[in-house]
CSV table of C-alpha atoms in Angstrom, one decimal:
chain,number,residue,atom,x,y,z
A,361,MET,CA,43.2,115.3,83.3
A,362,SER,CA,43.1,112.0,81.2
A,363,SER,CA,46.1,113.4,79.3
A,364,ALA,CA,48.1,113.8,82.5
A,365,LEU,CA,47.0,110.4,83.8
A,366,SER,CA,48.1,108.6,80.6
A,367,LYS,CA,51.5,110.5,80.8
A,368,THR,CA,52.0,109.3,84.3
A,369,THR,CA,51.1,105.8,83.4
A,370,ALA,CA,53.5,105.9,80.4
A,371,ILE,CA,56.3,107.2,82.7
A,372,GLY,CA,55.5,104.4,85.3
A,373,CYS,CA,55.6,101.7,82.4
A,374,LEU,CA,59.0,103.0,81.2
A,375,PHE,CA,60.3,103.1,84.6
A,376,LEU,CA,59.4,99.3,85.0
A,377,LEU,CA,60.9,98.7,81.5
A,378,ALA,CA,64.2,100.3,82.6
A,379,LEU,CA,64.1,97.9,85.6
A,380,LEU,CA,63.8,94.9,83.5
A,381,VAL,CA,66.5,96.0,81.1
A,382,PHE,CA,69.0,96.5,83.8
A,383,ASP,CA,67.9,93.3,85.5
A,384,ASN,CA,69.1,91.5,82.4
A,385,ILE,CA,72.4,93.4,82.3
A,386,SER,CA,73.5,92.5,85.7
A,387,ARG,CA,72.1,90.6,88.8
A,388,SER,CA,74.2,92.7,91.2
A,389,PRO,CA,72.3,94.2,94.0
A,390,TRP,CA,71.3,97.8,93.0
A,391,THR,CA,71.0,100.9,95.1
A,392,TRP,CA,68.7,103.6,94.0
A,393,GLN,CA,69.2,107.2,95.0
A,394,PRO,CA,67.8,110.5,93.9
A,395,ILE,CA,70.0,112.9,91.9
A,396,GLU,CA,67.9,115.6,90.7
A,397,GLU,CA,64.6,116.6,88.8
A,398,SER,CA,64.1,118.9,86.0
A,399,GLN,CA,60.9,120.0,84.3
A,400,LYS,CA,61.9,117.9,81.2
A,401,ASP,CA,63.7,115.0,82.6
A,402,ILE,CA,63.5,112.4,85.3
A,403,HIS,CA,67.0,111.4,86.6
A,404,ILE,CA,67.3,107.9,88.3
A,405,HIS,CA,70.6,107.1,89.9
A,406,ILE,CA,71.6,103.5,89.7
A,407,VAL,CA,74.7,102.1,91.6
A,408,MET,CA,75.7,98.6,90.5
A,409,GLN,CA,77.5,97.0,93.5
A,410,SER,CA,78.9,93.8,94.7
A,411,ASP,CA,78.1,91.8,97.7
A,412,ALA,CA,79.7,88.8,99.5
A,413,GLN,CA,78.3,86.4,96.7
A,414,ASN,CA,79.2,88.7,93.9
A,415,ARG,CA,82.8,89.4,94.3
A,416,GLY,CA,85.2,90.3,91.5
A,417,ALA,CA,82.7,91.7,89.1
A,418,PRO,CA,84.7,93.1,86.2
A,419,ASP,CA,83.9,96.9,86.7
A,420,LEU,CA,82.2,97.8,89.9
A,421,ASP,CA,82.8,101.7,89.4
A,422,ASP,CA,80.1,101.9,86.8
A,423,THR,CA,77.4,104.3,87.8
A,424,TYR,CA,74.8,105.2,85.3
A,425,HIS,CA,71.9,107.6,84.6
A,426,VAL,CA,68.7,106.6,83.0
A,427,HIS,CA,66.9,109.6,81.5
A,428,LEU,CA,63.3,109.3,80.7
A,429,ASN,CA,63.0,112.4,78.7
A,430,GLN,CA,60.1,114.3,77.4
A,431,SER,CA,59.5,111.9,74.4
A,432,HIS,CA,59.7,109.0,76.8
A,433,ALA,CA,62.9,107.7,75.1
A,434,ILE,CA,65.4,105.8,77.4
A,435,ASP,CA,68.9,107.2,77.3
A,436,PHE,CA,71.4,104.8,79.1
A,437,HIS,CA,75.0,106.3,79.6
A,438,PRO,CA,77.7,106.3,82.1
A,439,MET,CA,77.8,109.1,84.7
A,440,ASP,CA,80.6,111.6,84.5
A,441,ASP,CA,83.3,111.6,87.1
A,442,ALA,CA,81.8,114.6,89.1
A,443,LYS,CA,78.5,112.7,89.5
A,444,ARG,CA,80.2,109.4,90.3
A,445,ASN,CA,82.4,110.9,93.1
A,446,GLN,CA,79.2,112.4,94.5
A,447,SER,CA,77.6,109.2,94.7
A,448,HIS,CA,78.0,107.9,98.3
A,449,ALA,CA,77.5,104.4,99.1
A,450,LEU,CA,75.4,104.7,102.2
A,451,VAL,CA,74.4,101.8,100.5
A,452,ALA,CA,76.7,98.9,100.4
A,453,ASN,CA,74.9,95.7,101.1
A,454,GLN,CA,71.9,97.5,102.3
A,455,THR,CA,68.4,97.3,100.5
A,456,HIS,CA,66.5,100.6,100.2
A,457,ALA,CA,62.7,100.5,99.8
A,458,LEU,CA,61.5,102.7,96.8
A,459,ALA,CA,58.5,105.0,96.8
A,460,LEU,CA,57.8,107.0,93.6
A,461,ASN,CA,55.8,110.0,94.6
A,462,GLN,CA,53.7,112.4,92.6
A,463,SER,CA,56.5,114.6,91.6
A,464,HIS,CA,58.5,111.6,90.3
A,465,GLU,CA,61.1,111.8,93.1
A,466,ILE,CA,62.7,108.5,94.5
A,467,ALA,CA,62.4,108.4,98.2
A,468,THR,CA,64.4,106.0,100.4
A,469,SER,CA,63.4,104.5,103.7
A,470,ASP,CA,66.7,104.3,105.4
A,471,SER,CA,67.1,104.7,109.1
A,472,VAL,CA,70.7,105.0,109.0
A,473,ARG,CA,72.0,108.6,109.2
A,474,ASN,CA,75.5,109.5,107.9
A,475,ASN,CA,76.3,112.2,110.4
A,476,GLY,CA,77.0,111.2,113.9
A,477,THR,CA,75.6,113.3,116.8
A,478,LYS,CA,78.3,112.6,119.4
A,479,SER,CA,80.2,115.7,120.5
A,480,LEU,CA,83.8,114.7,121.0
A,481,THR,CA,87.1,116.4,121.2
A,482,VAL,CA,89.7,114.8,118.8
A,483,LYS,CA,93.4,115.5,119.0
A,484,PHE,CA,96.3,114.4,117.0
A,485,ILE,CA,99.1,112.6,118.9
A,486,PRO,CA,102.5,113.9,117.8
A,487,TYR,CA,105.4,111.5,117.1
A,488,PRO,CA,106.2,108.8,118.6
A,489,HIS,CA,102.4,108.7,118.6
A,490,ASN,CA,100.5,106.0,120.7
A,491,THR,CA,101.8,102.4,120.6
A,492,LEU,CA,98.7,100.3,121.3
A,493,GLY,CA,100.8,97.2,122.3
A,494,SER,CA,101.7,93.8,120.8
A,495,GLY,CA,101.6,90.1,121.4
A,496,ALA,CA,98.9,88.8,123.6
A,497,ASP,CA,97.8,92.3,124.5
A,498,MET,CA,96.6,92.9,121.0
A,499,GLU,CA,94.9,89.4,120.6
A,500,CYS,CA,91.1,90.1,120.0
A,501,GLN,CA,87.9,88.4,119.0
A,502,TRP,CA,85.9,89.4,116.1
A,503,GLU,CA,82.2,90.3,116.8
A,504,THR,CA,79.3,92.2,115.3
A,505,LYS,CA,77.2,94.5,117.4
A,506,SER,CA,73.8,96.1,117.3
A,507,VAL,CA,73.4,99.7,118.4
A,508,SER,CA,70.2,101.0,120.1
A,509,ASP,CA,70.5,104.4,118.5
A,510,PRO,CA,71.8,104.5,114.9
A,511,SER,CA,71.5,108.2,114.8
A,512,ALA,CA,74.4,108.5,117.2
A,513,TYR,CA,76.8,107.1,114.7
A,514,ASP,CA,77.8,107.6,111.0
A,515,PHE,CA,77.9,105.2,108.2
A,516,ILE,CA,81.5,104.3,108.7
A,517,GLN,CA,80.8,103.4,112.4
A,518,LEU,CA,77.6,101.6,111.8
A,519,GLU,CA,79.2,99.4,109.0
A,520,ALA,CA,82.0,98.6,111.3
A,521,PHE,CA,79.4,97.2,114.0
A,522,ARG,CA,77.5,95.3,111.4
A,523,GLU,CA,80.6,93.9,109.5
A,524,GLY,CA,82.8,93.1,112.5
A,525,ILE,CA,85.1,94.7,115.0
A,526,CYS,CA,87.9,93.2,117.0
A,527,MET,CA,88.8,94.9,120.3
A,528,PRO,CA,92.3,94.1,121.5
A,529,ASN,CA,92.4,92.3,125.0
A,530,ARG,CA,94.7,94.7,126.8
A,531,PRO,CA,95.6,97.7,124.6
A,532,SER,CA,97.6,100.6,126.2
A,533,SER,CA,94.6,102.8,125.8
A,534,ALA,CA,90.9,102.3,125.1
A,535,ILE,CA,90.0,101.7,121.4
A,536,HIS,CA,87.7,104.2,119.7
A,537,ILE,CA,85.7,103.5,116.5
A,538,PHE,CA,86.3,106.8,114.6
A,539,SER,CA,83.6,108.3,112.5
A,540,SER,CA,84.5,109.9,109.2
A,541,SER,CA,84.3,113.5,110.7
A,542,GLU,CA,86.4,112.4,113.7
A,543,ALA,CA,89.2,111.1,111.5
A,544,LYS,CA,89.2,114.1,109.4
A,545,LYS,CA,89.3,116.4,112.4
A,546,CYS,CA,92.3,114.6,113.9
A,547,LEU,CA,94.3,114.6,110.6
A,548,SER,CA,93.0,118.1,109.4
A,549,PHE,CA,95.8,120.2,107.9
A,550,ARG,CA,98.2,117.2,108.1
A,551,ARG,CA,99.5,114.8,105.5
A,552,VAL,CA,99.7,111.0,105.9
A,553,VAL,CA,101.8,109.1,103.5
A,554,ILE,CA,101.6,105.3,103.3
A,555,THR,CA,104.1,103.2,101.6
A,556,GLY,CA,105.3,99.5,101.4
A,557,ASP,CA,103.9,96.4,100.0
A,558,SER,CA,100.4,95.2,99.0
A,559,TYR,CA,99.3,95.0,102.6
A,560,MET,CA,100.1,98.6,103.1
A,561,LYS,CA,98.0,99.4,99.9
A,562,GLN,CA,95.1,97.5,101.6
A,563,LEU,CA,95.5,99.6,104.6
A,564,PHE,CA,95.7,102.9,102.6
A,565,VAL,CA,92.4,102.0,101.0
A,566,GLY,CA,90.9,101.1,104.4
A,567,LEU,CA,91.9,104.6,105.6
A,568,ALA,CA,90.6,106.3,102.4
A,569,ASP,CA,87.2,104.7,103.0
A,570,ILE,CA,87.0,106.1,106.4
A,571,LEU,CA,88.2,109.6,105.5
A,572,LEU,CA,85.8,109.7,102.5
A,573,GLY,CA,82.9,108.2,104.5
A,574,LYS,CA,82.1,105.6,101.9
A,575,LYS,CA,83.4,102.3,100.5
A,576,ILE,CA,85.5,103.2,97.4
A,577,GLN,CA,84.6,101.2,94.2
A,578,ASN,CA,81.5,99.7,96.0
A,579,ASP,CA,83.8,97.7,98.3
A,580,VAL,CA,85.1,95.6,95.5
A,581,GLN,CA,87.5,92.9,97.0
A,582,MET,CA,91.1,93.4,95.8
A,583,THR,CA,91.7,89.8,94.9
A,584,ASN,CA,94.7,90.6,92.6
A,585,SER,CA,97.4,93.2,92.0
A,586,THR,CA,95.5,94.6,89.1
A,587,ILE,CA,92.4,95.5,91.0
A,588,ARG,CA,94.4,96.5,94.0
A,589,VAL,CA,96.4,99.1,91.8
A,590,LYS,CA,93.2,100.4,90.4
A,591,VAL,CA,91.6,101.0,93.8
A,592,VAL,CA,94.6,102.6,95.2
A,593,GLU,CA,94.8,104.9,92.1
A,594,ILE,CA,91.2,105.8,92.5
A,595,ALA,CA,91.7,106.4,96.4
A,596,ASN,CA,94.6,108.7,95.6
A,597,TYR,CA,92.6,110.6,93.2
A,598,LEU,CA,89.4,111.0,95.3
A,599,LEU,CA,91.3,112.0,98.4
A,600,ALA,CA,93.3,114.6,96.3
A,601,GLU,CA,90.0,115.9,94.8
A,602,ARG,CA,88.5,116.3,98.2
A,603,HIS,CA,91.6,118.3,99.4
A,604,LYS,CA,91.4,120.6,96.5
A,605,LYS,CA,87.9,121.5,97.4
A,606,ASP,CA,88.6,121.8,101.1
A,607,GLU,CA,92.2,122.5,102.3
A,608,SER,CA,91.4,121.4,105.8
A,609,PHE,CA,90.8,117.9,104.5
A,610,PRO,CA,93.8,115.7,105.3
A,611,ILE,CA,96.2,115.0,102.6
A,612,ALA,CA,96.5,111.1,102.5
A,613,GLU,CA,98.5,109.5,99.9
A,614,TYR,CA,100.1,106.0,98.9
A,615,ILE,CA,103.6,106.8,97.6
A,616,CYS,CA,106.7,105.2,96.2
A,617,ASP,CA,104.8,102.3,94.6
A,618,ASN,CA,107.1,99.1,94.3
A,619,ILE,CA,110.2,100.9,95.5
A,620,CYS,CA,109.4,100.1,99.2
A,621,TYR,CA,108.2,96.4,98.6
A,622,GLY,CA,111.6,95.1,99.7
A,623,LYS,CA,112.0,92.9,96.6
A,624,ASN,CA,114.6,94.8,94.7
A,625,GLY,CA,117.7,93.6,96.3
A,626,ALA,CA,119.2,94.9,99.5
A,627,SER,CA,119.5,98.4,98.0
A,628,TRP,CA,115.7,98.7,98.5
A,629,LYS,CA,116.4,100.1,101.9
A,630,LYS,CA,118.2,103.2,100.5
A,631,GLN,CA,116.0,103.6,97.5
A,632,CYS,CA,112.9,103.6,99.6
A,633,ALA,CA,114.3,106.0,102.3
A,634,ASN,CA,115.3,108.5,99.5
A,635,CYS,CA,111.9,108.3,97.9
A,636,ILE,CA,110.2,109.0,101.2
A,637,HIS,CA,112.6,111.9,101.8
A,638,LEU,CA,111.9,113.5,98.4
A,639,GLN,CA,108.2,113.2,98.8
A,640,THR,CA,108.1,114.6,102.3
A,641,GLN,CA,111.1,117.1,102.3
A,642,GLY,CA,110.2,120.4,104.0
A,643,GLU,CA,106.8,118.9,105.4
A,644,GLU,CA,108.3,116.9,108.3
A,645,ASN,CA,106.5,118.6,110.9
A,646,THR,CA,103.1,118.1,109.4
A,647,THR,CA,103.6,114.8,107.7
A,648,VAL,CA,103.0,111.2,109.2
A,649,THR,CA,105.0,108.6,107.3
A,650,VAL,CA,103.6,105.1,107.7
A,651,ALA,CA,105.5,102.0,106.1
A,652,GLY,CA,105.4,98.4,106.3
A,653,ALA,CA,107.3,95.4,104.4
A,654,GLY,CA,108.7,92.0,105.2
A,655,VAL,CA,107.1,89.4,103.0
A,656,HIS,CA,109.0,90.3,99.8
A,657,ILE,CA,112.3,90.7,101.7
A,658,LEU,CA,111.9,87.2,103.1
A,659,ALA,CA,110.9,85.9,99.6
A,660,ARG,CA,114.0,87.4,98.2
A,661,LEU,CA,116.1,85.5,100.8
A,662,GLY,CA,114.6,82.2,99.9
A,663,ASN,CA,111.9,82.3,102.5
A,664,LYS,CA,114.5,80.9,105.0
A,665,ASP,CA,117.0,83.7,106.3
A,666,ILE,CA,114.5,85.2,108.7
A,667,GLN,CA,117.4,87.1,110.8
A,668,THR,CA,118.7,88.8,107.7
A,669,ALA,CA,115.2,89.9,106.7
A,670,ALA,CA,114.7,91.4,110.2
A,671,ARG,CA,118.0,93.1,110.1
A,672,GLU,CA,117.2,94.8,106.8
A,673,LEU,CA,114.0,96.1,108.1
A,674,ASP,CA,115.7,97.3,111.2
A,675,GLN,CA,118.5,99.1,109.1
A,676,PHE,CA,115.6,100.7,106.9
A,677,LEU,CA,113.8,102.0,110.0
A,678,ASN,CA,117.0,103.7,111.2
A,679,MET,CA,117.2,105.4,107.9
A,680,THR,CA,113.8,106.8,107.8
A,681,LYS,CA,113.1,108.5,111.2
A,682,PRO,CA,110.6,109.6,112.2
A,683,ILE,CA,108.5,106.8,110.8
A,684,LEU,CA,105.6,104.4,112.0
A,685,PHE,CA,106.0,100.8,111.2
A,686,VAL,CA,103.2,98.6,110.5
A,687,SER,CA,103.8,94.8,111.0
A,688,PRO,CA,103.2,92.2,108.3
A,689,PRO,CA,100.1,90.1,108.6
A,690,HIS,CA,99.5,86.7,109.9
A,691,TYR,CA,99.2,84.0,107.3
A,692,ARG,CA,96.4,81.3,107.4
A,693,LEU,CA,98.1,78.7,105.7
A,694,GLU,CA,95.0,76.6,105.2
A,695,GLN,CA,93.7,79.6,102.9
A,696,VAL,CA,96.9,80.0,101.0
A,697,PRO,CA,96.7,78.3,97.6
A,698,GLU,CA,98.6,75.1,97.5
A,699,PRO,CA,101.5,75.9,95.3
A,700,TYR,CA,102.5,78.8,97.5
A,701,ARG,CA,101.8,77.2,100.9
A,702,GLU,CA,105.3,75.8,101.7
A,703,LYS,CA,107.0,79.1,100.7
A,704,THR,CA,104.5,81.0,102.9
A,705,SER,CA,105.0,78.9,106.0
A,706,THR,CA,108.0,80.8,107.5
A,707,ARG,CA,106.5,84.3,106.9
A,708,ASN,CA,104.7,84.4,110.3
A,709,THR,CA,108.1,84.4,112.0
A,710,VAL,CA,109.3,87.7,110.4
A,711,TRP,CA,107.4,90.0,112.9
A,712,GLU,CA,108.2,87.7,115.8
A,713,THR,CA,111.9,88.2,115.0
A,714,LEU,CA,111.8,91.9,114.3
A,715,LEU,CA,109.7,93.0,117.4
A,716,PRO,CA,112.4,92.2,120.1
A,717,ILE,CA,114.7,94.4,118.0
A,718,ILE,CA,112.6,97.4,117.6
A,719,ALA,CA,110.5,97.6,120.7
A,720,PRO,CA,113.3,98.2,123.2
A,721,ARG,CA,114.4,101.4,121.4
A,722,LYS,CA,110.8,102.6,121.3
A,723,GLN,CA,110.3,102.4,117.5
A,724,PRO,CA,106.6,103.3,116.9
A,725,TYR,CA,104.7,100.5,115.4
A,726,VAL,CA,101.2,99.2,114.7
A,727,ASP,CA,100.9,95.3,115.4
A,728,MET,CA,98.4,94.1,112.7
A,729,PHE,CA,99.7,90.5,113.1
A,730,GLN,CA,97.5,89.6,116.1
A,731,LEU,CA,94.6,91.4,114.5
A,732,THR,CA,94.8,89.4,111.4
A,733,ARG,CA,95.6,86.2,113.3
A,734,SER,CA,92.4,86.7,115.2
A,735,CYS,CA,90.4,86.8,112.0
A,736,TYR,CA,89.8,83.2,111.1
A,737,MET,CA,86.4,83.5,109.6
A,738,GLU,CA,86.3,82.4,105.8
A,739,ASN,CA,85.4,85.8,104.7
A,740,CYS,CA,88.4,87.5,106.4
A,741,SER,CA,90.8,86.5,103.5
A,742,TYR,CA,90.7,85.3,100.0
A,743,ASP,CA,94.2,84.0,99.9
A,744,GLY,CA,95.4,83.6,103.4
A,745,GLY,CA,97.2,86.8,103.5
A,746,HIS,CA,95.4,89.7,101.9
A,747,ARG,CA,92.3,90.7,103.8
A,748,SER,CA,88.8,91.6,103.0
A,749,ARG,CA,87.9,95.2,102.8
A,750,TYR,CA,86.2,95.3,106.2
A,751,VAL,CA,89.2,93.9,107.9
A,752,ASN,CA,91.3,96.7,106.3
A,753,ARG,CA,89.0,99.3,107.5
A,754,TRP,CA,89.5,97.9,111.0
A,755,LYS,CA,93.3,98.0,110.4
A,756,ALA,CA,92.8,101.7,109.7
A,757,GLN,CA,90.9,102.1,112.9
A,758,LEU,CA,93.9,100.9,114.8
A,759,LEU,CA,96.1,103.2,112.8
A,760,LEU,CA,93.8,106.2,113.8
A,761,ASN,CA,93.9,105.1,117.4
A,762,THR,CA,97.7,105.2,117.1
A,763,LEU,CA,97.6,108.7,115.7
A,764,CYS,CA,94.6,110.3,117.5
A,765,GLU,CA,92.9,110.4,120.8
A,766,VAL,CA,89.3,111.2,121.6
A,767,VAL,CA,88.2,112.8,124.7
A,768,GLU,CA,84.4,112.9,125.5
């Protein structure tokens, strides 16, 4: 009896020691989740993640095991990829209470359930899909909402309510906040390829978050191209791995990197169209192609020749039918770093010039300009153009409302 008690006491002390060690390593908020228990080892799962005050940590994909083995030694090492991919961040920016029970399992007191209980019919909308509207119709006001019954929603939906949603004033149809399972159901056995500039990379990551039901890389903010490339690569990998395990899971990919930015001379149009064709050849009936560019085209033209930039985009869209075009974002000039502010000042006019050209011929598009213009809070953007992860998930919700419909 006394031996068992002293062993339990020793384990408890080592558990506290592990806490102190990791607290010295990083002050990031931690999330604790159970992984497994064997007769010999206690496994404690630690996810080191960022919050609004801890952006830009150098490596936010680090997930570790602490093993308190039979000899009570502490073994600290990175998780393997399989375990890391299983670690779901129900967790980002939430604090979980801890309770260590007699069998040494970690119990969490979290009222959020990750599986919605609503029974809805979800349907894919074939090309030309569902254009939600533009201009004043798509203006919106960001707000957060509380829900009376959290069990009726999944993690993605609950986080949208908590972080912020922006319902357009007069969309062509009601906006639905898709759960992860609804998004997967709509796009099941289909392929969505996304290409274009850095804003399209951000949209892709937002869609990946929804399909995977978690915040990839613990919601690290993509504050520069290096981080953006890394997160896109990880998103492509995780989505592909999920499809390998379940062929009904949608194929979603970011493709033709750098080719479709619009910065490599006027020939970018043909190069991008050819790349898309090669990537989707023979799969046209099951593939949705989503593209967006504009900013780098205008920059190549000295940030002045807006008409030529709009014409290039129009020519590109005619080369790549069927395609869904995503507008450039709105730039908040006061957040743009001073050295780039003057060059950026004309970029808000690209979409205004292009829209009257493509709208009359019923070119399908998603207007992200109004959405991003409506997001004026400081945490919406870190440079006036690129948006925070929660804004990109809301962009992805508008994309899903363009591709899918929900019938109660």
